[in-house]
Short mmCIF file of C-alpha atoms and ligand atoms in Angstrom, two decimals:
data_model
loop_
_atom_site.label_atom_id
_atom_site.label_comp_id
_atom_site.label_asym_id
_atom_site.label_seq_id
_atom_site.Cartn_x
_atom_site.Cartn_y
_atom_site.Cartn_z
CA MET A 1 138.24 199.63 102.86
CA LYS A 2 139.05 196.30 101.32
CA ARG A 3 140.28 194.90 104.64
CA LYS A 4 137.15 196.10 106.36
CA THR A 5 134.96 194.28 103.84
CA ALA A 6 136.96 191.09 104.26
CA ALA A 7 136.64 191.30 108.05
CA PHE A 8 132.92 191.88 107.69
CA ALA A 9 132.59 188.91 105.35
CA ALA A 10 134.55 186.70 107.77
CA ALA A 11 132.31 187.76 110.67
CA ALA A 12 129.20 187.15 108.59
CA LEU A 13 130.49 183.72 107.58
CA PHE A 14 131.24 182.89 111.20
CA LEU A 15 127.73 183.86 112.28
CA LEU A 16 126.26 181.85 109.44
CA ILE A 17 128.24 178.75 110.42
CA ALA A 18 127.34 179.19 114.09
CA ALA A 19 123.66 179.57 113.24
CA ALA A 20 123.75 176.62 110.87
CA SER A 21 125.55 174.38 113.35
CA SER A 22 123.18 175.26 116.19
CA ALA A 23 120.23 174.67 113.88
CA PHE A 24 121.83 171.37 112.98
CA THR A 25 122.31 170.20 116.57
CA ALA A 26 118.79 171.34 117.50
CA ARG A 27 117.38 169.22 114.71
CA ILE A 28 118.77 165.97 116.14
CA PRO A 29 116.22 164.71 118.65
CA GLY A 30 117.64 163.74 122.02
CA ASN A 31 120.94 165.47 121.37
CA GLU A 32 122.11 167.73 124.20
CA PRO A 33 118.91 167.71 126.29
CA THR A 34 118.17 170.76 128.40
CA ALA A 35 118.63 170.66 132.17
CA ALA A 36 114.84 170.42 132.56
CA GLU A 37 114.67 167.51 130.13
CA ARG A 38 117.48 165.74 131.96
CA ALA A 39 115.73 166.21 135.32
CA ALA A 40 112.43 164.92 133.91
CA ALA A 41 114.08 161.73 132.67
CA GLU A 42 115.91 161.10 135.94
CA ASN A 43 114.74 158.58 138.48
CA PRO A 44 113.68 160.49 141.63
CA SER A 45 114.00 157.47 143.96
CA GLU A 46 115.94 154.23 144.06
CA ARG A 47 112.81 152.55 145.44
CA PHE A 48 110.74 153.05 142.28
CA GLY A 49 111.50 152.69 138.57
CA PHE A 50 109.54 155.68 137.29
CA THR A 51 111.03 158.89 135.90
CA ARG A 52 110.53 162.23 137.59
CA ALA A 53 108.18 163.31 134.78
CA GLN A 54 105.99 160.22 135.27
CA TRP A 55 105.94 160.75 139.02
CA GLU A 56 105.23 164.50 138.84
CA SER A 57 102.17 163.71 136.71
CA THR A 58 100.63 161.94 139.74
CA LEU A 59 100.90 165.14 141.81
CA VAL A 60 99.25 167.66 139.50
CA GLU A 61 95.76 167.39 140.97
CA LEU A 62 96.92 167.80 144.56
CA PRO A 63 96.61 171.22 146.24
CA ALA A 64 99.87 173.20 146.09
CA PHE A 65 100.44 172.98 149.86
CA ILE A 66 100.51 169.17 149.60
CA ARG A 67 102.81 169.19 146.55
CA ASN A 68 105.14 171.55 148.39
CA ALA A 69 105.19 169.32 151.46
CA ILE A 70 106.07 166.30 149.29
CA HIS A 71 108.80 168.18 147.42
CA SER A 72 110.27 169.40 150.71
CA ASP A 73 111.28 165.83 151.66
CA GLU A 74 110.93 163.51 148.68
CA GLU A 75 113.18 160.86 150.17
CA LEU A 76 110.96 160.45 153.23
CA PHE A 77 107.85 160.53 151.03
CA PHE A 78 109.13 157.65 148.88
CA LYS A 79 110.19 155.68 151.96
CA GLU A 80 106.71 156.01 153.49
CA MET A 81 104.99 155.21 150.17
CA ASP A 82 107.15 152.10 149.86
CA GLU A 83 105.94 150.97 153.28
CA ILE A 84 102.29 151.63 152.39
CA LEU A 85 102.56 149.08 149.58
CA ASP A 86 103.11 146.28 152.11
CA THR A 87 99.41 146.66 152.94
CA GLU A 88 96.85 145.56 150.37
CA ARG A 89 95.01 148.16 148.36
CA SER A 90 91.56 147.58 149.86
CA PHE A 91 92.72 149.31 153.06
CA PHE A 92 93.08 152.58 151.16
CA VAL A 93 89.90 152.61 149.09
CA HIS A 94 88.52 156.14 148.85
CA ILE A 95 84.82 156.65 149.49
CA ASP A 96 82.93 159.90 149.58
CA THR A 97 79.52 161.32 148.74
CA GLN A 98 80.37 161.05 145.01
CA THR A 99 82.49 157.88 145.11
CA PRO A 100 80.82 154.66 146.26
CA VAL A 101 82.48 151.39 147.24
CA GLU A 102 82.76 148.92 144.37
CA PRO A 103 80.74 146.87 143.90
CA ILE A 104 78.19 148.98 145.72
CA ASP A 105 76.89 146.14 147.92
CA CYS A 106 80.32 144.57 148.59
CA ARG A 107 81.24 143.07 151.95
CA PRO A 108 84.74 142.39 153.27
CA ALA A 109 85.81 138.76 153.64
CA ASP A 110 87.80 138.96 156.88
CA LEU A 111 85.28 140.43 159.35
CA VAL A 112 85.73 139.41 162.95
CA ASP A 113 83.22 139.54 165.76
CA LEU A 114 83.90 142.15 168.45
CA SER A 115 82.41 140.26 171.38
CA GLY A 116 85.09 140.32 174.04
CA TYR A 117 86.26 143.73 172.82
CA PRO A 118 85.27 146.99 174.52
CA VAL A 119 81.98 147.75 172.80
CA GLU A 120 79.01 149.78 173.98
CA THR A 121 76.25 147.24 173.98
CA ASP A 122 75.62 143.57 173.47
CA LYS A 123 74.64 144.20 169.85
CA PRO A 124 76.80 142.25 167.41
CA MET A 125 79.62 144.40 166.06
CA ARG A 126 82.26 143.52 163.51
CA LEU A 127 85.40 144.96 161.91
CA ARG A 128 87.97 143.65 159.47
CA LYS A 129 90.59 141.60 161.28
CA ALA A 130 93.44 144.15 161.07
CA ALA A 131 91.12 146.96 162.19
CA ALA A 132 89.81 144.87 165.10
CA GLU A 133 93.37 144.13 166.25
CA ALA A 134 94.36 147.79 165.96
CA PHE A 135 91.22 148.74 167.92
CA ALA A 136 92.14 146.28 170.68
CA ALA A 137 95.65 147.78 170.89
CA LEU A 138 94.25 151.33 170.94
CA SER A 139 91.68 150.66 173.68
CA GLN A 140 94.31 148.82 175.77
CA ALA A 141 96.73 151.75 175.51
CA ALA A 142 93.90 154.12 176.44
CA ALA A 143 92.99 151.93 179.44
CA ASP A 144 96.66 152.06 180.55
CA ASP A 145 96.26 155.86 180.58
CA GLY A 146 93.02 155.57 182.57
CA ILE A 147 90.82 156.34 179.54
CA ARG A 148 87.92 154.16 178.41
CA ILE A 149 87.53 153.97 174.63
CA PHE A 150 84.79 151.72 173.27
CA ALA A 151 83.18 151.16 169.89
CA VAL A 152 79.56 152.11 169.34
CA SER A 153 79.43 151.20 165.65
CA GLY A 154 81.60 149.15 163.30
CA TYR A 155 80.86 147.33 160.07
CA ARG A 156 77.53 148.05 158.40
CA THR A 157 76.04 146.12 155.50
CA TYR A 158 74.70 147.91 152.45
CA ASP A 159 71.14 147.01 153.52
CA TYR A 160 71.63 148.28 157.05
CA GLN A 161 73.09 151.57 155.75
CA LYS A 162 70.11 151.86 153.40
CA ARG A 163 67.63 151.55 156.29
CA LEU A 164 69.65 154.05 158.33
CA TYR A 165 69.81 156.48 155.42
CA ASP A 166 66.09 156.19 154.65
CA ARG A 167 65.36 157.05 158.26
CA MET A 168 67.84 159.95 158.52
CA LYS A 169 68.19 161.34 155.01
CA ASN A 170 66.39 164.56 155.88
CA ASP A 171 68.52 165.21 158.96
CA VAL A 172 71.35 167.69 158.58
CA GLY A 173 74.09 168.67 161.00
CA LYS A 174 75.52 172.04 162.03
CA ALA A 175 77.21 172.62 158.67
CA GLY A 176 73.95 171.83 156.87
CA LEU A 177 75.41 168.56 155.61
CA PRO A 178 73.80 165.12 155.85
CA VAL A 179 74.36 163.16 159.05
CA SER A 180 74.04 159.79 157.32
CA ALA A 181 75.89 158.52 154.27
CA ALA A 182 73.89 157.12 151.35
CA PRO A 183 74.07 153.32 151.02
CA GLY A 184 77.30 152.31 149.24
CA HIS A 185 78.90 155.59 150.34
CA SER A 186 79.59 154.79 153.99
CA GLN A 187 83.08 154.02 155.24
CA HIS A 188 81.36 151.64 157.67
CA GLN A 189 80.63 149.30 154.75
CA THR A 190 84.38 148.67 154.35
CA GLY A 191 84.64 147.15 157.84
CA LEU A 192 87.47 149.60 158.52
CA ALA A 193 85.54 152.44 160.18
CA ALA A 194 84.35 152.73 163.74
CA ASP A 195 82.47 155.23 165.86
CA PHE A 196 83.86 155.58 169.36
CA ASN A 197 82.19 156.50 172.66
CA SER A 198 79.78 159.35 171.82
CA LEU A 199 78.12 160.76 168.71
CA ARG A 200 78.26 164.33 169.98
CA GLN A 201 80.35 167.12 168.55
CA ASP A 202 81.50 168.17 172.02
CA PHE A 203 83.06 164.71 172.40
CA ASP A 204 86.34 166.41 171.39
CA GLU A 205 86.21 168.38 174.64
CA THR A 206 86.12 165.26 176.80
CA LYS A 207 89.27 163.53 178.00
CA GLU A 208 88.36 160.49 175.89
CA GLY A 209 87.95 162.63 172.77
CA ARG A 210 91.23 164.43 173.40
CA TRP A 211 93.06 161.16 174.00
CA LEU A 212 91.78 159.79 170.69
CA ARG A 213 92.78 162.90 168.82
CA SER A 214 96.33 162.68 170.21
CA HIS A 215 96.92 158.92 170.03
CA ALA A 216 94.64 157.26 167.45
CA ALA A 217 97.18 157.63 164.63
CA GLU A 218 99.82 155.66 166.56
CA PHE A 219 97.47 152.67 166.21
CA GLY A 220 96.64 153.39 162.58
CA TRP A 221 93.29 155.13 163.16
CA SER A 222 92.59 158.34 161.24
CA LEU A 223 89.87 160.93 161.87
CA SER A 224 87.68 160.87 158.75
CA TYR A 225 85.61 164.05 159.00
CA PRO A 226 87.65 166.85 160.56
CA GLU A 227 86.41 170.29 161.50
CA GLU A 228 86.80 173.00 158.82
CA PHE A 229 86.93 170.45 156.00
CA GLU A 230 83.17 169.85 155.84
CA THR A 231 82.92 171.11 152.26
CA LEU A 232 85.73 168.84 151.13
CA THR A 233 84.53 165.68 152.89
CA GLY A 234 80.82 166.34 152.42
CA TYR A 235 80.18 165.59 156.10
CA ASP A 236 79.75 167.50 159.30
CA TYR A 237 82.58 167.35 161.82
CA GLU A 238 82.51 163.90 163.48
CA PRO A 239 85.07 163.71 166.32
CA TRP A 240 83.97 160.12 167.01
CA HIS A 241 84.34 158.59 163.52
CA PHE A 242 87.72 157.05 162.70
CA ARG A 243 88.92 154.82 159.94
CA TYR A 244 91.69 152.24 160.21
CA LEU A 245 94.40 153.08 157.67
CA THR A 246 97.59 151.55 159.17
CA ALA A 247 100.11 153.51 161.22
CA ALA A 248 102.31 154.06 158.14
CA ALA A 249 99.43 155.71 156.26
CA CYS A 250 98.63 157.89 159.28
CA ARG A 251 102.25 159.10 159.29
CA LEU A 252 102.03 159.89 155.58
CA GLN A 253 98.73 161.71 156.15
CA LYS A 254 100.17 163.83 158.93
CA ARG A 255 103.51 164.69 157.31
CA PHE A 256 102.49 165.23 153.70
CA PHE A 257 98.69 165.46 153.35
CA ALA A 258 97.94 168.26 155.85
CA ASP A 259 96.67 165.52 158.20
CA VAL A 260 93.49 165.31 156.11
CA GLN A 261 92.46 161.74 155.36
CA PHE A 262 90.40 162.72 152.32
CA TYR A 263 93.47 164.02 150.43
CA LEU A 264 95.52 160.94 151.30
CA THR A 265 92.94 158.30 150.38
CA ARG A 266 92.01 160.15 147.18
CA TYR A 267 95.69 160.07 146.16
CA LEU A 268 96.24 156.44 147.17
CA HIS A 269 93.01 155.39 145.49
CA ASP A 270 94.21 156.90 142.22
CA TRP A 271 97.93 156.04 142.36
CA TYR A 272 98.46 152.96 144.56
CA GLY A 273 98.65 150.81 141.41
CA PHE A 274 101.19 153.15 139.83
CA TYR A 275 103.57 152.87 142.80
CA LYS A 276 103.02 149.11 142.98
CA GLU A 277 103.83 148.72 139.28
CA PHE A 278 107.09 150.67 139.55
CA ARG A 279 108.19 149.36 142.96
CA ILE A 280 111.69 147.95 142.60
CA ASN A 281 111.95 145.50 145.50
CA GLU A 282 108.55 143.88 145.03
ZN1 ZN B 1 80.66 156.63 161.67
#
């Protein structure tokens, strides 16, 4: 009986010490972090100086299918993001029906005249220099394939867009959405957007429309208003309206952002500065 009590007391003492020591270690902050805490503090890429926790916080507003795509090949994602940062931020500005350009009547500084380029009419047409060069390369490659791609609209000033909008604001397309952007809300005001060949929805059934759909991204041009994403973009399907984003951004869009420009530019608009700040080989 006596031995039993002693054994019980020893066991009780052991438990007490174990409890006390674990309470003690738990009280010291930073001591023995959990696996999750260790992962959060780790650096997910040698290209950027942020921790995993900081980086994951940039992904929370993305749809799960985009987060999953990014997590499925983080190394490639960081490599492509790194390349994006070689291009200045203004190329990735996000504009939609709720988000205007800033300032609202801004105009790009490096517009070039498109006379001498394949354009529809003799009306003056302009694009930002990089977009104009990428358009020239695209139309040349198309011509080599026996396809004629030409621009029917490029840069638009705030005032021009206002006149267009005032004339068309009551017009709606098939999805019941406006056919003209409000002034300050048109991608054309950035000098990076162009309409090609034909403003008809069955343009995607022509050989020119199909060629664009297959090859535009190789030259850095991204379809802005895809079919089945009308509610997201706020615009009817426009198989003729493309925006110059760089070839690297088009690859990122295709691989990680469900090939939907809206998701990509929204993300870059919000987080370009974050990646730039933490980029290691700046
Ligand atoms: Zn357009």
